[in-house]
mmCIF file of C-alpha atoms in Angstrom:
data_model
loop_
_atom_site.group_PDB
_atom_site.id
_atom_site.type_symbol
_atom_site.label_atom_id
_atom_site.label_comp_id
_atom_site.label_asym_id
_atom_site.label_seq_id
_atom_site.Cartn_x
_atom_site.Cartn_y
_atom_site.Cartn_z
ATOM 1 C CA UNK A 1 -30.335 -35.764 -65.234
ATOM 2 C CA UNK A 2 -30.569 -38.811 -62.360
ATOM 3 C CA UNK A 3 -33.586 -38.092 -59.790
ATOM 4 C CA UNK A 4 -32.577 -37.838 -56.387
ATOM 5 C CA UNK A 5 -34.163 -39.951 -53.495
ATOM 6 C CA UNK A 6 -33.591 -38.313 -50.047
ATOM 7 C CA UNK A 7 -35.173 -41.945 -48.495
ATOM 8 C CA UNK A 8 -32.614 -44.216 -49.267
ATOM 9 C CA UNK A 9 -30.350 -41.594 -48.171
ATOM 10 C CA UNK A 10 -31.403 -41.694 -44.988
ATOM 11 C CA UNK A 11 -31.815 -45.316 -45.145
ATOM 12 C CA UNK A 12 -28.076 -45.798 -45.763
ATOM 13 C CA UNK A 13 -27.608 -44.118 -43.132
ATOM 14 C CA UNK A 14 -29.329 -45.861 -39.891
ATOM 15 C CA UNK A 15 -28.376 -49.390 -41.373
ATOM 16 C CA UNK A 16 -24.248 -47.749 -41.111
ATOM 17 C CA UNK A 17 -25.011 -46.976 -37.976
ATOM 18 C CA UNK A 18 -26.348 -49.873 -35.989
ATOM 19 C CA UNK A 19 -23.951 -51.977 -37.879
ATOM 20 C CA UNK A 20 -21.395 -49.743 -36.434
ATOM 21 C CA UNK A 21 -23.425 -50.007 -33.072
ATOM 22 C CA UNK A 22 -23.645 -54.169 -33.480
ATOM 23 C CA UNK A 23 -19.815 -54.429 -33.853
ATOM 24 C CA UNK A 24 -18.737 -52.594 -30.982
ATOM 25 C CA UNK A 25 -21.083 -54.523 -29.074
ATOM 26 C CA UNK A 26 -18.581 -57.940 -30.591
ATOM 27 C CA UNK A 27 -15.815 -55.983 -29.363
ATOM 28 C CA UNK A 28 -16.637 -54.891 -25.511
ATOM 29 C CA UNK A 29 -19.367 -57.664 -24.132
ATOM 30 C CA UNK A 30 -20.672 -56.307 -21.387
ATOM 31 C CA UNK A 31 -19.217 -58.193 -18.740
ATOM 32 C CA UNK A 32 -15.873 -57.341 -19.741
ATOM 33 C CA UNK A 33 -14.732 -53.489 -18.776
ATOM 34 C CA UNK A 34 -11.537 -52.148 -19.629
ATOM 35 C CA UNK A 35 -8.796 -53.532 -17.602
ATOM 36 C CA UNK A 36 -7.995 -50.116 -14.685
ATOM 37 C CA UNK A 37 -5.160 -47.921 -14.394
ATOM 38 C CA UNK A 38 -2.897 -48.527 -11.112
ATOM 39 C CA UNK A 39 -2.790 -44.187 -10.014
ATOM 40 C CA UNK A 40 0.366 -44.189 -7.622
ATOM 41 C CA UNK A 41 -0.454 -40.402 -6.750
ATOM 42 C CA UNK A 42 -1.728 -39.601 -3.509
ATOM 43 C CA UNK A 43 -3.215 -37.104 -1.533
ATOM 44 C CA UNK A 44 -0.128 -36.598 0.553
ATOM 45 C CA UNK A 45 1.952 -35.567 -2.338
ATOM 46 C CA UNK A 46 0.367 -32.046 -3.227
ATOM 47 C CA UNK A 47 0.420 -29.072 -0.969
ATOM 48 C CA UNK A 48 -1.380 -25.807 -1.388
ATOM 49 C CA UNK A 49 1.231 -23.209 -0.176
ATOM 50 C CA UNK A 50 0.733 -19.349 -1.546
ATOM 51 C CA UNK A 51 2.903 -18.385 -4.242
ATOM 52 C CA UNK A 52 2.510 -14.999 -5.340
ATOM 53 C CA UNK A 53 0.498 -11.583 -4.075
ATOM 54 C CA UNK A 54 -1.174 -9.623 -6.714
ATOM 55 C CA UNK A 55 -3.277 -6.736 -6.004
ATOM 56 C CA UNK A 56 -4.043 -3.605 -3.685
ATOM 57 C CA UNK A 57 -4.524 -4.689 0.356
ATOM 58 C CA UNK A 58 -7.470 -5.692 1.363
ATOM 59 C CA UNK A 59 -9.035 -2.721 3.582
ATOM 60 C CA UNK A 60 -6.127 -0.591 3.821
ATOM 61 C CA UNK A 61 -6.174 1.354 7.763
ATOM 62 C CA UNK A 62 -2.933 2.818 6.926
ATOM 63 C CA UNK A 63 -0.639 4.128 4.970
ATOM 64 C CA UNK A 64 3.100 5.081 5.554
ATOM 65 C CA UNK A 65 5.890 5.959 3.201
ATOM 66 C CA UNK A 66 9.868 6.978 3.406
ATOM 67 C CA UNK A 67 10.839 9.229 0.693
ATOM 68 C CA UNK A 68 14.745 8.745 0.670
ATOM 69 C CA UNK A 69 14.355 4.874 0.425
ATOM 70 C CA UNK A 70 11.211 5.349 -1.751
ATOM 71 C CA UNK A 71 9.287 2.346 0.232
ATOM 72 C CA UNK A 72 5.145 2.749 1.119
ATOM 73 C CA UNK A 73 3.838 0.491 3.635
ATOM 74 C CA UNK A 74 0.216 0.051 4.079
ATOM 75 C CA UNK A 75 -1.907 -1.370 7.015
ATOM 76 C CA UNK A 76 -4.792 -4.360 7.357
ATOM 77 C CA UNK A 77 -7.827 -3.700 9.471
ATOM 78 C CA UNK A 78 -6.722 -7.099 9.747
ATOM 79 C CA UNK A 79 -2.750 -6.171 11.056
ATOM 80 C CA UNK A 80 -1.906 -7.270 7.687
ATOM 81 C CA UNK A 81 1.124 -5.485 6.816
ATOM 82 C CA UNK A 82 2.220 -4.504 3.165
ATOM 83 C CA UNK A 83 5.981 -3.280 2.404
ATOM 84 C CA UNK A 84 5.827 -2.137 -1.677
ATOM 85 C CA UNK A 85 9.037 -0.466 -3.346
ATOM 86 C CA UNK A 86 10.669 -0.405 -6.831
ATOM 87 C CA UNK A 87 8.378 -2.487 -9.457
ATOM 88 C CA UNK A 88 8.473 -5.749 -8.631
ATOM 89 C CA UNK A 89 9.725 -5.489 -4.459
ATOM 90 C CA UNK A 90 7.268 -6.210 -2.511
ATOM 91 C CA UNK A 91 6.952 -7.628 0.941
ATOM 92 C CA UNK A 92 4.364 -9.548 2.919
ATOM 93 C CA UNK A 93 3.851 -9.380 7.497
ATOM 94 C CA UNK A 94 1.143 -10.537 9.668
ATOM 95 C CA UNK A 95 1.186 -9.473 12.841
ATOM 96 C CA UNK A 96 0.162 -12.082 14.899
ATOM 97 C CA UNK A 97 -2.324 -10.766 16.415
ATOM 98 C CA UNK A 98 -4.593 -9.629 13.973
ATOM 99 C CA UNK A 99 -5.803 -6.523 15.321
ATOM 100 C CA UNK A 100 -6.295 -3.375 12.699
ATOM 101 C CA UNK A 101 -3.159 -1.116 11.950
ATOM 102 C CA UNK A 102 -4.652 2.213 13.213
ATOM 103 C CA UNK A 103 -1.371 4.802 12.099
ATOM 104 C CA UNK A 104 2.408 3.984 10.250
ATOM 105 C CA UNK A 105 5.090 5.484 11.046
ATOM 106 C CA UNK A 106 8.449 4.786 9.867
ATOM 107 C CA UNK A 107 12.087 5.967 10.559
ATOM 108 C CA UNK A 108 12.872 7.516 7.647
ATOM 109 C CA UNK A 109 16.301 6.011 5.704
ATOM 110 C CA UNK A 110 16.640 3.664 9.059
ATOM 111 C CA UNK A 111 14.729 0.476 8.137
ATOM 112 C CA UNK A 112 12.503 0.638 10.746
ATOM 113 C CA UNK A 113 9.127 1.355 10.776
ATOM 114 C CA UNK A 114 6.444 1.885 13.914
ATOM 115 C CA UNK A 115 2.956 0.021 13.746
ATOM 116 C CA UNK A 116 0.231 1.080 16.428
ATOM 117 C CA UNK A 117 -2.687 -1.249 16.520
ATOM 118 C CA UNK A 118 -6.503 -1.357 17.754
ATOM 119 C CA UNK A 119 -5.121 -3.355 20.653
ATOM 120 C CA UNK A 120 -3.376 -0.838 22.044
ATOM 121 C CA UNK A 121 -0.088 -2.146 21.385
ATOM 122 C CA UNK A 122 2.654 -0.453 19.660
ATOM 123 C CA UNK A 123 5.563 -2.722 17.135
ATOM 124 C CA UNK A 124 8.613 -1.603 16.246
ATOM 125 C CA UNK A 125 10.212 -3.784 13.238
ATOM 126 C CA UNK A 126 13.176 -4.401 11.342
ATOM 127 C CA UNK A 127 13.677 -4.199 7.860
ATOM 128 C CA UNK A 128 16.978 -4.262 6.818
ATOM 129 C CA UNK A 129 16.788 -7.731 7.166
ATOM 130 C CA UNK A 130 15.588 -9.774 4.227
ATOM 131 C CA UNK A 131 12.635 -10.953 6.074
ATOM 132 C CA UNK A 132 11.357 -8.164 8.367
ATOM 133 C CA UNK A 133 10.484 -8.848 11.786
ATOM 134 C CA UNK A 134 9.119 -7.065 14.973
ATOM 135 C CA UNK A 135 12.506 -5.799 17.279
ATOM 136 C CA UNK A 136 9.964 -4.631 20.363
ATOM 137 C CA UNK A 137 6.591 -4.619 21.318
ATOM 138 C CA UNK A 138 4.995 -2.017 23.911
ATOM 139 C CA UNK A 139 1.925 -2.967 25.189
ATOM 140 C CA UNK A 140 -1.143 -0.030 26.452
ATOM 141 C CA UNK A 141 -3.537 -1.196 28.828
ATOM 142 C CA UNK A 142 -4.602 1.805 31.363
ATOM 143 C CA UNK A 143 -4.815 4.183 28.230
ATOM 144 C CA UNK A 144 -5.973 4.067 24.986
ATOM 145 C CA UNK A 145 -3.752 4.948 22.009
ATOM 146 C CA UNK A 146 -5.225 7.086 19.461
ATOM 147 C CA UNK A 147 -2.320 8.571 17.389
ATOM 148 C CA UNK A 148 1.226 8.294 17.332
ATOM 149 C CA UNK A 149 4.027 11.239 16.214
ATOM 150 C CA UNK A 150 7.647 10.456 15.168
ATOM 151 C CA UNK A 151 9.611 13.932 13.861
ATOM 152 C CA UNK A 152 12.297 13.193 11.689
ATOM 153 C CA UNK A 153 15.540 11.612 12.914
ATOM 154 C CA UNK A 154 14.042 11.681 16.708
ATOM 155 C CA UNK A 155 14.509 9.109 18.979
ATOM 156 C CA UNK A 156 11.265 9.934 20.596
ATOM 157 C CA UNK A 157 7.634 8.843 19.572
ATOM 158 C CA UNK A 158 4.682 11.222 20.934
ATOM 159 C CA UNK A 159 1.547 8.620 21.631
ATOM 160 C CA UNK A 160 -1.916 10.226 22.290
ATOM 161 C CA UNK A 161 -4.544 8.701 24.071
ATOM 162 C CA UNK A 162 -7.845 8.458 24.453
ATOM 163 C CA UNK A 163 -7.842 10.303 27.817
ATOM 164 C CA UNK A 164 -6.295 13.360 26.140
ATOM 165 C CA UNK A 165 -2.787 12.484 27.698
ATOM 166 C CA UNK A 166 -0.014 12.192 25.522
ATOM 167 C CA UNK A 167 3.076 9.534 26.152
ATOM 168 C CA UNK A 168 6.951 9.693 25.413
ATOM 169 C CA UNK A 169 8.456 6.762 24.192
ATOM 170 C CA UNK A 170 12.062 6.153 23.603
ATOM 171 C CA UNK A 171 12.021 4.617 20.007
ATOM 172 C CA UNK A 172 16.217 3.060 20.423
ATOM 173 C CA UNK A 173 15.028 0.659 23.770
ATOM 174 C CA UNK A 174 10.988 1.049 22.962
ATOM 175 C CA UNK A 175 10.038 1.938 26.712
ATOM 176 C CA UNK A 176 8.250 5.568 28.329
ATOM 177 C CA UNK A 177 10.476 7.953 29.345
ATOM 178 C CA UNK A 178 8.463 8.946 32.236
ATOM 179 C CA UNK A 179 7.625 12.043 30.172
ATOM 180 C CA UNK A 180 4.108 12.750 30.445
ATOM 181 C CA UNK A 181 1.751 15.096 29.456
ATOM 182 C CA UNK A 182 -1.855 15.687 30.891
ATOM 183 C CA UNK A 183 -4.800 17.097 29.367
ATOM 184 C CA UNK A 184 -5.487 18.682 31.972
ATOM 185 C CA UNK A 185 -1.918 21.063 31.858
ATOM 186 C CA UNK A 186 -2.167 21.238 28.115
ATOM 187 C CA UNK A 187 -5.740 22.552 28.435
ATOM 188 C CA UNK A 188 -5.983 24.326 31.892
ATOM 189 C CA UNK A 189 -8.587 26.632 32.293
ATOM 190 C CA UNK A 190 -9.419 26.992 27.833
ATOM 191 C CA UNK A 191 -12.354 24.483 28.743
ATOM 192 C CA UNK A 192 -14.204 23.527 31.655
ATOM 193 C CA UNK A 193 -14.904 19.998 30.115
ATOM 194 C CA UNK A 194 -12.285 16.897 28.991
ATOM 195 C CA UNK A 195 -11.275 17.780 25.344
ATOM 196 C CA UNK A 196 -11.738 14.264 24.324
ATOM 197 C CA UNK A 197 -9.380 12.366 22.701
ATOM 198 C CA UNK A 198 -5.868 13.497 21.276
ATOM 199 C CA UNK A 199 -6.675 13.372 17.074
ATOM 200 C CA UNK A 200 -3.564 15.387 15.850
ATOM 201 C CA UNK A 201 0.384 15.104 17.111
ATOM 202 C CA UNK A 202 3.322 17.311 15.536
ATOM 203 C CA UNK A 203 6.386 19.363 16.023
ATOM 204 C CA UNK A 204 7.075 22.883 14.572
ATOM 205 C CA UNK A 205 8.694 22.679 10.989
ATOM 206 C CA UNK A 206 10.805 25.249 12.224
ATOM 207 C CA UNK A 207 11.200 24.642 15.851
ATOM 208 C CA UNK A 208 10.945 20.644 17.165
ATOM 209 C CA UNK A 209 10.708 21.444 20.591
ATOM 210 C CA UNK A 210 7.635 23.141 19.958
ATOM 211 C CA UNK A 211 4.480 20.684 19.714
ATOM 212 C CA UNK A 212 0.812 21.249 18.178
ATOM 213 C CA UNK A 213 -1.593 18.935 20.206
ATOM 214 C CA UNK A 214 -4.907 18.834 18.525
ATOM 215 C CA UNK A 215 -7.961 17.016 20.141
ATOM 216 C CA UNK A 216 -11.670 16.003 19.132
ATOM 217 C CA UNK A 217 -13.398 18.527 20.618
ATOM 218 C CA UNK A 218 -11.948 21.636 19.280
ATOM 219 C CA UNK A 219 -9.174 22.494 21.266
ATOM 220 C CA UNK A 220 -5.347 23.216 20.000
ATOM 221 C CA UNK A 221 -2.594 23.388 21.926
ATOM 222 C CA UNK A 222 1.354 24.670 21.403
ATOM 223 C CA UNK A 223 3.211 22.862 23.424
ATOM 224 C CA UNK A 224 6.697 23.774 25.050
ATOM 225 C CA UNK A 225 8.587 20.167 25.573
ATOM 226 C CA UNK A 226 11.820 22.492 26.714
ATOM 227 C CA UNK A 227 9.439 24.354 29.736
ATOM 228 C CA UNK A 228 7.066 21.750 30.006
ATOM 229 C CA UNK A 229 3.801 24.333 29.113
ATOM 230 C CA UNK A 230 1.449 25.221 26.831
ATOM 231 C CA UNK A 231 2.953 28.957 25.032
ATOM 232 C CA UNK A 232 -0.590 28.833 23.533
ATOM 233 C CA UNK A 233 -4.395 27.623 23.174
ATOM 234 C CA UNK A 234 -6.534 27.582 20.429
ATOM 235 C CA UNK A 235 -10.206 27.131 20.425
ATOM 236 C CA UNK A 236 -13.181 25.850 17.786
ATOM 237 C CA UNK A 237 -16.851 24.660 18.494
ATOM 238 C CA UNK A 238 -16.198 22.135 15.928
ATOM 239 C CA UNK A 239 -14.412 18.911 16.019
ATOM 240 C CA UNK A 240 -11.292 18.345 14.593
ATOM 241 C CA UNK A 241 -10.265 15.799 11.827
ATOM 242 C CA UNK A 242 -7.015 16.573 11.549
ATOM 243 C CA UNK A 243 -4.471 19.717 11.802
ATOM 244 C CA UNK A 244 -0.951 20.792 9.164
ATOM 245 C CA UNK A 245 1.724 23.152 9.565
ATOM 246 C CA UNK A 246 2.383 25.744 7.145
ATOM 247 C CA UNK A 247 6.367 25.123 5.988
ATOM 248 C CA UNK A 248 6.988 27.986 7.470
ATOM 249 C CA UNK A 249 6.122 27.478 11.047
ATOM 250 C CA UNK A 250 3.969 30.625 11.512
ATOM 251 C CA UNK A 251 0.459 28.638 10.656
ATOM 252 C CA UNK A 252 -2.040 25.829 10.938
ATOM 253 C CA UNK A 253 -5.436 24.480 9.729
ATOM 254 C CA UNK A 254 -7.442 22.216 10.925
ATOM 255 C CA UNK A 255 -10.263 20.191 9.617
ATOM 256 C CA UNK A 256 -13.870 20.017 11.406
ATOM 257 C CA UNK A 257 -16.540 18.213 11.778
ATOM 258 C CA UNK A 258 -18.759 20.135 10.159
ATOM 259 C CA UNK A 259 -16.311 20.744 6.867
ATOM 260 C CA UNK A 260 -15.265 24.099 7.461
ATOM 261 C CA UNK A 261 -11.383 24.749 7.636
ATOM 262 C CA UNK A 262 -9.877 27.231 9.885
ATOM 263 C CA UNK A 263 -6.343 28.676 9.095
ATOM 264 C CA UNK A 264 -4.304 30.265 12.714
ATOM 265 C CA UNK A 265 -1.778 32.458 13.223
ATOM 266 C CA UNK A 266 0.811 30.600 15.925
ATOM 267 C CA UNK A 267 0.639 33.961 17.272
ATOM 268 C CA UNK A 268 -3.306 35.069 17.524
ATOM 269 C CA UNK A 269 -5.174 32.380 19.493
ATOM 270 C CA UNK A 270 -7.872 34.595 19.911
ATOM 271 C CA UNK A 271 -9.845 33.148 16.730
ATOM 272 C CA UNK A 272 -8.791 32.216 12.775
ATOM 273 C CA UNK A 273 -7.382 33.731 10.071
ATOM 274 C CA UNK A 274 -9.524 32.464 7.701
ATOM 275 C CA UNK A 275 -12.448 30.452 8.127
ATOM 276 C CA UNK A 276 -13.577 28.124 4.910
ATOM 277 C CA UNK A 277 -16.160 26.318 3.757
ATOM 278 C CA UNK A 278 -15.551 24.363 0.791
ATOM 279 C CA UNK A 279 -17.905 22.194 -0.482
ATOM 280 C CA UNK A 280 -20.269 23.825 1.015
ATOM 281 C CA UNK A 281 -23.790 26.333 -0.157
ATOM 282 C CA UNK A 282 -22.668 30.034 -0.050
ATOM 283 C CA UNK A 283 -25.196 31.544 1.485
ATOM 284 C CA UNK A 284 -26.402 35.306 0.942
ATOM 285 C CA UNK A 285 -25.777 38.155 2.858
ATOM 286 C CA UNK A 286 -22.822 37.426 4.468
ATOM 287 C CA UNK A 287 -24.690 34.376 6.373
ATOM 288 C CA UNK A 288 -22.931 30.859 7.641
ATOM 289 C CA UNK A 289 -22.165 28.683 5.054
ATOM 290 C CA UNK A 290 -24.907 25.421 5.129
ATOM 291 C CA UNK A 291 -23.135 22.149 7.265
ATOM 292 C CA UNK A 292 -22.032 19.728 4.859
ATOM 293 C CA UNK A 293 -19.488 16.006 5.362
ATOM 294 C CA UNK A 294 -16.858 16.401 7.777
ATOM 295 C CA UNK A 295 -13.337 16.279 5.883
ATOM 296 C CA UNK A 296 -10.769 13.693 7.288
ATOM 297 C CA UNK A 297 -7.694 15.517 5.999
ATOM 298 C CA UNK A 298 -6.256 18.351 5.515
ATOM 299 C CA UNK A 299 -2.263 19.242 3.426
ATOM 300 C CA UNK A 300 -0.547 22.597 4.393
ATOM 301 C CA UNK A 301 1.275 22.402 0.318
ATOM 302 C CA UNK A 302 2.323 26.262 -1.499
ATOM 303 C CA UNK A 303 2.572 26.331 -5.170
ATOM 304 C CA UNK A 304 5.201 28.158 -7.086
ATOM 305 C CA UNK A 305 3.002 31.339 -7.203
ATOM 306 C CA UNK A 306 2.587 31.550 -3.411
ATOM 307 C CA UNK A 307 -0.419 30.381 -3.921
ATOM 308 C CA UNK A 308 -1.914 27.857 -0.591
#
């Protein structure tokens, strides 16, 4: 068997690589460079542009849904407005001020949307054209907007403010109607102090002439729009975050800052018919449950079995 010498193999490889490098140096001397290619494209020939937006809106702050046209509207803290329809259909809009969107209200099945911003401006959007646009705007200069409510198929938009007053806006002309529900007339002698900002407005599901007004301090007022006076006043010790009607219009539920839920009969304003602390630790001997984090949103729903 012939012996294999690894040293001779390595010497052969070294000699081969050195001869190849010498040939390359002869073909391309150091002083001669390859000719440069002349570029005809310049920076002004290019422009960046947005072609698509993907994903859920950043920093969402308001949400609304049109159950008839199946349109979802999402407002953000930077004043952006995203509209989502059927799969693959969506639109992006931007408020010029860049103020946060605090609330959105659809004109159900009318192709219109009301947006309320943190700079106390209301905008009426027209969604019936290819590119949604603002039709009207209304600026509140002396009061800060805290809550808006637009009943189904109504031309009146109810706007609650930080001072506890409620202004009524004509949606068609987008101007103030002159009808104002003043906080002191709404609560009268039920409280000696200011009730705080308006945190909820809704009409009775069975009577659109009755308006439920929730104040931050814990006071709720059932207001009669025709007689321009309060029918009932409901008082609770804890601040209110959310209010919702039962579909029959005979009861409503409130969520509070201490994590409790109070259920009220409309005609029994003295005390709630039921007080629940769903996330609080239940104590023995009938003591009041320990307070927990506030419940920011509550809904009053009914199942097929009749349980709520």
